C-alpha cells in the first residue's frame, strides 16, 4: 500500500506500508523471482537453495561477453506460489528449463513463465516462454524474443513484453550473421494466449520516436503505460490508441 505525500517544498515523498512477508513454500527453498499480476496478486518462483544457481547461471562467449544461460540442463524442480486477495495457491513444476524465470498469471489458473534471454541458432531459437496449468502440467511453449526487460499479463490473457537494447537492436544471434530480425525490434510488443506476437509499438509514427530501451512498463486493466529511451516520453496505449506526454 502506498500513500503519496507532497511536502511543502522539494521532492514528492511516497510512504510505503508493509503488506505481507513472502515465506518459502517449504524448508530449504529460496526466492528466485517475484512479480505482480493484473489483480495485484504476487506470483513468486522458488527453488531449493542448491538448485537456484542452475536457474541463475551465466556464461561467457568467445569474446568475453557475459550472458545469462537461457536454459537449464537438466531442468530444475521449482515451485510457483500465487498470493491473491482471497486465497493462496502453490503450483509444483517437476522440471523448469528456463534461466532467470519470471512468472505471470493467466486466466483459468494457468501460469506463464518467461526467461529473459533466447539464443538464436540456425536450427532454431531457445523457446523462452512456457505455460503451465494449475497442476503444474505443461500446456504450451513459445518464443517471446531475446532481451526481455519486462513481462506483464492482463486479466484477459494478453502478454505485454518490453525489451532492453540488445532485444531491440539484436544480439545473441538475432539480427546478425544471417540471424532473423529481433522479435523485440519495436521495443514493446503484445502476444496472445497462443504466444504469438499480435502487436508492435509503432515507433516513428504520430511524432513518437522509436524505443531503444523500454525502461518502464505498467498495466492498468487492459491499458498500458510505458516510458522509454530515447526522449523518455510517458506513453499510454489503450486498445491500440496511443497518447504521449
mmCIF file of C-alpha atoms in Angstrom:
data_model
loop_
_atom_site.group_PDB
_atom_site.id
_atom_site.type_symbol
_atom_site.label_atom_id
_atom_site.label_comp_id
_atom_site.label_asym_id
_atom_site.label_seq_id
_atom_site.Cartn_x
_atom_site.Cartn_y
_atom_site.Cartn_z
ATOM 1 C CA UNK A 1 0.000 0.000 0.000
ATOM 2 C CA UNK A 2 1.331 3.451 -0.854
ATOM 3 C CA UNK A 3 0.285 6.935 0.139
ATOM 4 C CA UNK A 4 1.807 9.843 -1.746
ATOM 5 C CA UNK A 5 2.507 12.994 0.200
ATOM 6 C CA UNK A 6 3.578 16.376 -1.114
ATOM 7 C CA UNK A 7 5.918 18.153 1.293
ATOM 8 C CA UNK A 8 5.867 21.907 1.388
ATOM 9 C CA UNK A 9 8.919 22.011 -0.844
ATOM 10 C CA UNK A 10 11.220 19.572 -2.535
ATOM 11 C CA UNK A 11 10.701 16.127 -3.991
ATOM 12 C CA UNK A 12 7.327 14.387 -3.509
ATOM 13 C CA UNK A 13 7.586 11.607 -0.929
ATOM 14 C CA UNK A 14 5.924 8.193 -1.061
ATOM 15 C CA UNK A 15 5.340 6.359 2.203
ATOM 16 C CA UNK A 16 5.426 2.562 1.952
ATOM 17 C CA UNK A 17 3.440 0.301 4.248
ATOM 18 C CA UNK A 18 4.304 -3.360 4.667
ATOM 19 C CA UNK A 19 1.546 -5.584 3.343
ATOM 20 C CA UNK A 20 2.883 -9.095 3.778
ATOM 21 C CA UNK A 21 6.033 -11.177 4.078
ATOM 22 C CA UNK A 22 6.745 -13.843 1.471
ATOM 23 C CA UNK A 23 7.835 -17.108 3.044
ATOM 24 C CA UNK A 24 9.258 -20.171 1.337
ATOM 25 C CA UNK A 25 6.683 -22.854 0.475
ATOM 26 C CA UNK A 26 8.912 -25.478 2.079
ATOM 27 C CA UNK A 27 12.050 -25.612 4.141
ATOM 28 C CA UNK A 28 15.246 -25.146 2.164
ATOM 29 C CA UNK A 29 13.613 -23.211 -0.689
ATOM 30 C CA UNK A 30 14.766 -19.712 -1.677
ATOM 31 C CA UNK A 31 13.176 -16.985 -3.763
ATOM 32 C CA UNK A 32 14.140 -16.851 -7.453
ATOM 33 C CA UNK A 33 11.819 -14.027 -8.581
ATOM 34 C CA UNK A 34 8.564 -12.280 -7.692
ATOM 35 C CA UNK A 35 6.222 -10.084 -9.717
ATOM 36 C CA UNK A 36 2.745 -8.558 -9.501
ATOM 37 C CA UNK A 37 -0.188 -9.735 -11.608
ATOM 38 C CA UNK A 38 -3.162 -7.858 -13.080
ATOM 39 C CA UNK A 39 -5.297 -8.264 -9.933
ATOM 40 C CA UNK A 40 -2.470 -7.081 -7.655
ATOM 41 C CA UNK A 41 -1.619 -10.655 -6.751
ATOM 42 C CA UNK A 42 2.002 -11.566 -6.072
ATOM 43 C CA UNK A 43 3.329 -14.522 -8.033
ATOM 44 C CA UNK A 44 6.710 -15.901 -6.977
ATOM 45 C CA UNK A 45 9.119 -18.576 -8.186
ATOM 46 C CA UNK A 46 11.024 -20.683 -5.652
ATOM 47 C CA UNK A 47 13.647 -23.402 -5.861
ATOM 48 C CA UNK A 48 15.809 -25.396 -3.500
ATOM 49 C CA UNK A 49 18.877 -23.412 -2.442
ATOM 50 C CA UNK A 50 21.124 -25.992 -4.085
ATOM 51 C CA UNK A 51 19.205 -25.699 -7.394
ATOM 52 C CA UNK A 52 18.957 -21.902 -7.628
ATOM 53 C CA UNK A 53 22.468 -21.495 -9.149
ATOM 54 C CA UNK A 54 21.328 -23.553 -12.153
ATOM 55 C CA UNK A 55 18.335 -21.240 -12.654
ATOM 56 C CA UNK A 56 20.583 -18.160 -12.467
ATOM 57 C CA UNK A 57 23.684 -19.422 -14.293
ATOM 58 C CA UNK A 58 25.764 -17.230 -16.604
ATOM 59 C CA UNK A 59 28.375 -17.966 -19.239
ATOM 60 C CA UNK A 60 30.963 -16.036 -21.265
ATOM 61 C CA UNK A 61 31.161 -16.183 -25.052
ATOM 62 C CA UNK A 62 34.334 -16.303 -27.120
ATOM 63 C CA UNK A 63 34.630 -12.523 -26.942
ATOM 64 C CA UNK A 64 34.393 -12.474 -23.168
ATOM 65 C CA UNK A 65 30.851 -11.048 -23.008
ATOM 66 C CA UNK A 66 28.752 -12.459 -20.164
ATOM 67 C CA UNK A 67 25.222 -13.735 -20.813
ATOM 68 C CA UNK A 68 22.560 -15.341 -18.634
ATOM 69 C CA UNK A 69 22.154 -19.004 -19.560
ATOM 70 C CA UNK A 70 18.755 -19.206 -21.340
ATOM 71 C CA UNK A 71 18.110 -22.866 -20.499
ATOM 72 C CA UNK A 72 18.891 -25.138 -17.559
ATOM 73 C CA UNK A 73 20.352 -28.581 -18.144
ATOM 74 C CA UNK A 74 18.800 -30.648 -16.776
ATOM 75 C CA UNK A 75 15.549 -28.842 -15.853
ATOM 76 C CA UNK A 76 15.170 -27.804 -12.225
ATOM 77 C CA UNK A 77 12.268 -28.625 -9.869
ATOM 78 C CA UNK A 78 10.533 -25.377 -8.955
ATOM 79 C CA UNK A 79 7.525 -24.109 -7.039
ATOM 80 C CA UNK A 80 5.322 -21.164 -8.021
ATOM 81 C CA UNK A 81 3.272 -19.511 -5.278
ATOM 82 C CA UNK A 82 0.317 -17.299 -6.086
ATOM 83 C CA UNK A 83 -0.792 -14.847 -3.387
ATOM 84 C CA UNK A 84 -4.121 -13.248 -4.232
ATOM 85 C CA UNK A 85 -6.745 -11.291 -2.354
ATOM 86 C CA UNK A 86 -8.878 -14.302 -1.472
ATOM 87 C CA UNK A 87 -6.566 -17.285 -1.424
ATOM 88 C CA UNK A 88 -3.052 -18.559 -1.957
ATOM 89 C CA UNK A 89 -2.063 -21.284 -4.387
ATOM 90 C CA UNK A 90 1.024 -23.454 -4.741
ATOM 91 C CA UNK A 91 1.973 -24.989 -8.094
ATOM 92 C CA UNK A 92 4.803 -27.504 -8.287
ATOM 93 C CA UNK A 93 6.718 -27.852 -11.541
ATOM 94 C CA UNK A 94 8.756 -31.028 -11.863
ATOM 95 C CA UNK A 95 11.311 -29.637 -14.280
ATOM 96 C CA UNK A 96 11.635 -25.942 -15.178
ATOM 97 C CA UNK A 97 14.069 -25.434 -18.093
ATOM 98 C CA UNK A 98 14.199 -21.604 -18.133
ATOM 99 C CA UNK A 99 17.041 -19.496 -16.807
ATOM 100 C CA UNK A 100 16.151 -16.473 -14.646
ATOM 101 C CA UNK A 101 12.402 -17.267 -14.807
ATOM 102 C CA UNK A 102 9.681 -14.703 -14.083
ATOM 103 C CA UNK A 103 6.054 -15.764 -13.590
ATOM 104 C CA UNK A 104 2.783 -14.057 -14.519
ATOM 105 C CA UNK A 105 -0.786 -15.334 -14.134
ATOM 106 C CA UNK A 106 -3.095 -16.238 -16.996
ATOM 107 C CA UNK A 107 -6.865 -16.843 -16.932
ATOM 108 C CA UNK A 108 -8.141 -20.203 -15.744
ATOM 109 C CA UNK A 109 -5.385 -20.650 -13.167
ATOM 110 C CA UNK A 110 -2.666 -21.059 -15.775
ATOM 111 C CA UNK A 111 0.821 -19.668 -15.199
ATOM 112 C CA UNK A 112 3.191 -18.115 -17.718
ATOM 113 C CA UNK A 113 6.913 -18.492 -17.041
ATOM 114 C CA UNK A 114 9.365 -16.457 -19.122
ATOM 115 C CA UNK A 115 13.144 -16.398 -19.351
ATOM 116 C CA UNK A 116 14.651 -13.066 -20.474
ATOM 117 C CA UNK A 117 17.133 -14.477 -22.987
ATOM 118 C CA UNK A 118 16.681 -16.516 -26.158
ATOM 119 C CA UNK A 119 19.695 -17.548 -28.194
ATOM 120 C CA UNK A 120 19.105 -17.868 -31.948
ATOM 121 C CA UNK A 121 20.825 -20.646 -33.874
ATOM 122 C CA UNK A 122 20.246 -21.859 -37.453
ATOM 123 C CA UNK A 123 18.346 -24.840 -36.060
ATOM 124 C CA UNK A 124 16.020 -22.591 -34.039
ATOM 125 C CA UNK A 125 15.820 -20.201 -31.124
ATOM 126 C CA UNK A 126 15.516 -21.009 -27.427
ATOM 127 C CA UNK A 127 11.837 -21.270 -26.513
ATOM 128 C CA UNK A 128 11.755 -18.933 -23.541
ATOM 129 C CA UNK A 129 8.045 -18.897 -22.643
ATOM 130 C CA UNK A 130 6.140 -21.815 -21.107
ATOM 131 C CA UNK A 131 2.518 -22.040 -19.954
ATOM 132 C CA UNK A 132 1.619 -24.484 -17.168
ATOM 133 C CA UNK A 133 -1.815 -25.354 -15.852
ATOM 134 C CA UNK A 134 -2.906 -25.071 -12.214
ATOM 135 C CA UNK A 135 -1.500 -28.532 -11.513
ATOM 136 C CA UNK A 136 1.931 -27.721 -12.934
ATOM 137 C CA UNK A 137 1.417 -29.613 -16.189
ATOM 138 C CA UNK A 138 2.901 -28.320 -19.435
ATOM 139 C CA UNK A 139 0.367 -26.607 -21.722
ATOM 140 C CA UNK A 140 2.387 -24.814 -24.400
ATOM 141 C CA UNK A 141 5.674 -23.108 -25.118
ATOM 142 C CA UNK A 142 6.861 -20.389 -27.478
ATOM 143 C CA UNK A 143 9.430 -17.711 -28.223
ATOM 144 C CA UNK A 144 8.959 -14.159 -26.933
ATOM 145 C CA UNK A 145 12.351 -12.983 -28.187
ATOM 146 C CA UNK A 146 15.648 -12.073 -26.604
ATOM 147 C CA UNK A 147 16.496 -9.182 -24.306
ATOM 148 C CA UNK A 148 13.290 -9.106 -22.272
ATOM 149 C CA UNK A 149 13.227 -6.422 -19.593
ATOM 150 C CA UNK A 150 9.551 -6.561 -18.579
ATOM 151 C CA UNK A 151 6.715 -9.049 -18.972
ATOM 152 C CA UNK A 152 3.186 -8.446 -17.695
ATOM 153 C CA UNK A 153 -0.159 -10.069 -18.411
ATOM 154 C CA UNK A 154 -3.669 -8.645 -18.439
ATOM 155 C CA UNK A 155 -6.818 -10.159 -16.977
ATOM 156 C CA UNK A 156 -7.888 -11.254 -20.461
ATOM 157 C CA UNK A 157 -4.608 -13.125 -21.017
ATOM 158 C CA UNK A 158 -2.754 -10.664 -23.220
ATOM 159 C CA UNK A 159 1.010 -10.713 -22.712
ATOM 160 C CA UNK A 160 2.960 -7.441 -22.902
ATOM 161 C CA UNK A 161 6.736 -7.584 -23.281
ATOM 162 C CA UNK A 162 9.226 -4.688 -23.058
ATOM 163 C CA UNK A 163 12.777 -5.151 -24.323
ATOM 164 C CA UNK A 164 16.152 -3.661 -23.441
ATOM 165 C CA UNK A 165 18.635 -2.543 -26.083
ATOM 166 C CA UNK A 166 20.009 -5.980 -27.005
ATOM 167 C CA UNK A 167 16.496 -7.243 -27.620
ATOM 168 C CA UNK A 168 15.768 -4.221 -29.814
ATOM 169 C CA UNK A 169 18.917 -3.912 -31.923
ATOM 170 C CA UNK A 170 19.852 -7.592 -31.890
ATOM 171 C CA UNK A 171 22.423 -9.779 -30.179
ATOM 172 C CA UNK A 172 22.832 -13.404 -29.132
ATOM 173 C CA UNK A 173 22.371 -14.500 -32.760
ATOM 174 C CA UNK A 174 19.380 -12.265 -33.584
ATOM 175 C CA UNK A 175 19.848 -9.691 -36.334
ATOM 176 C CA UNK A 176 23.441 -10.684 -37.009
ATOM 177 C CA UNK A 177 25.355 -13.058 -39.274
ATOM 178 C CA UNK A 178 22.237 -14.204 -41.063
ATOM 179 C CA UNK A 179 20.018 -14.308 -37.984
ATOM 180 C CA UNK A 180 16.400 -13.072 -38.184
ATOM 181 C CA UNK A 181 15.271 -9.635 -37.082
ATOM 182 C CA UNK A 182 14.760 -9.489 -33.301
ATOM 183 C CA UNK A 183 11.208 -10.131 -32.107
ATOM 184 C CA UNK A 184 11.726 -7.125 -29.832
ATOM 185 C CA UNK A 185 12.820 -4.752 -32.610
ATOM 186 C CA UNK A 186 9.908 -2.414 -31.794
ATOM 187 C CA UNK A 187 10.893 -2.265 -28.107
ATOM 188 C CA UNK A 188 7.388 -3.172 -26.932
ATOM 189 C CA UNK A 189 5.181 -5.965 -28.219
ATOM 190 C CA UNK A 190 1.992 -7.803 -27.319
ATOM 191 C CA UNK A 191 1.457 -11.555 -27.553
ATOM 192 C CA UNK A 192 -1.743 -13.579 -27.408
ATOM 193 C CA UNK A 193 -2.584 -16.657 -25.361
ATOM 194 C CA UNK A 194 -1.059 -18.706 -28.195
ATOM 195 C CA UNK A 195 2.301 -16.973 -27.509
ATOM 196 C CA UNK A 196 2.278 -15.403 -30.981
ATOM 197 C CA UNK A 197 3.028 -11.711 -31.415
ATOM 198 C CA UNK A 198 -0.049 -9.724 -32.485
ATOM 199 C CA UNK A 199 1.011 -6.065 -31.961
ATOM 200 C CA UNK A 200 4.189 -3.975 -32.048
ATOM 201 C CA UNK A 201 4.901 -0.451 -30.850
ATOM 202 C CA UNK A 202 4.643 1.855 -33.890
ATOM 203 C CA UNK A 203 7.685 3.994 -33.205
ATOM 204 C CA UNK A 204 8.293 6.755 -35.709
ATOM 205 C CA UNK A 205 4.580 7.460 -36.217
ATOM 206 C CA UNK A 206 2.474 10.193 -34.681
ATOM 207 C CA UNK A 207 5.559 12.079 -33.555
ATOM 208 C CA UNK A 208 6.733 9.222 -31.349
ATOM 209 C CA UNK A 209 10.376 8.226 -31.578
ATOM 210 C CA UNK A 210 11.416 4.561 -31.637
ATOM 211 C CA UNK A 211 12.055 2.612 -28.463
ATOM 212 C CA UNK A 212 15.747 1.876 -27.936
ATOM 213 C CA UNK A 213 15.244 0.595 -24.386
ATOM 214 C CA UNK A 214 11.890 0.077 -22.657
ATOM 215 C CA UNK A 215 12.748 1.474 -19.241
ATOM 216 C CA UNK A 216 9.311 1.218 -17.626
ATOM 217 C CA UNK A 217 6.153 -0.784 -18.252
ATOM 218 C CA UNK A 218 2.970 -0.943 -16.216
ATOM 219 C CA UNK A 219 -0.568 -2.150 -16.828
ATOM 220 C CA UNK A 220 -3.879 -0.851 -15.530
ATOM 221 C CA UNK A 221 -6.518 -3.292 -16.686
ATOM 222 C CA UNK A 222 -6.037 -3.510 -20.451
ATOM 223 C CA UNK A 223 -4.369 -0.080 -20.597
ATOM 224 C CA UNK A 224 -0.588 0.008 -20.927
ATOM 225 C CA UNK A 225 1.808 2.701 -19.746
ATOM 226 C CA UNK A 226 5.446 2.897 -20.794
ATOM 227 C CA UNK A 227 8.424 5.242 -20.640
ATOM 228 C CA UNK A 228 11.451 4.632 -22.808
ATOM 229 C CA UNK A 229 14.794 5.772 -24.126
ATOM 230 C CA UNK A 230 15.288 7.940 -26.062
ATOM 231 C CA UNK A 231 13.306 11.011 -25.131
ATOM 232 C CA UNK A 232 11.613 9.423 -22.097
ATOM 233 C CA UNK A 233 8.020 10.177 -23.129
ATOM 234 C CA UNK A 234 5.236 8.800 -20.950
ATOM 235 C CA UNK A 235 3.004 6.846 -23.334
ATOM 236 C CA UNK A 236 -0.467 5.401 -22.754
ATOM 237 C CA UNK A 237 -1.706 2.623 -25.034
ATOM 238 C CA UNK A 238 -5.429 1.957 -24.847
ATOM 239 C CA UNK A 239 -6.910 -0.503 -27.365
ATOM 240 C CA UNK A 240 -4.218 0.411 -29.878
ATOM 241 C CA UNK A 241 -4.664 4.161 -29.396
ATOM 242 C CA UNK A 242 -1.538 5.990 -28.258
ATOM 243 C CA UNK A 243 -1.195 9.211 -26.332
ATOM 244 C CA UNK A 244 2.124 10.636 -25.190
ATOM 245 C CA UNK A 245 3.294 13.261 -22.723
#
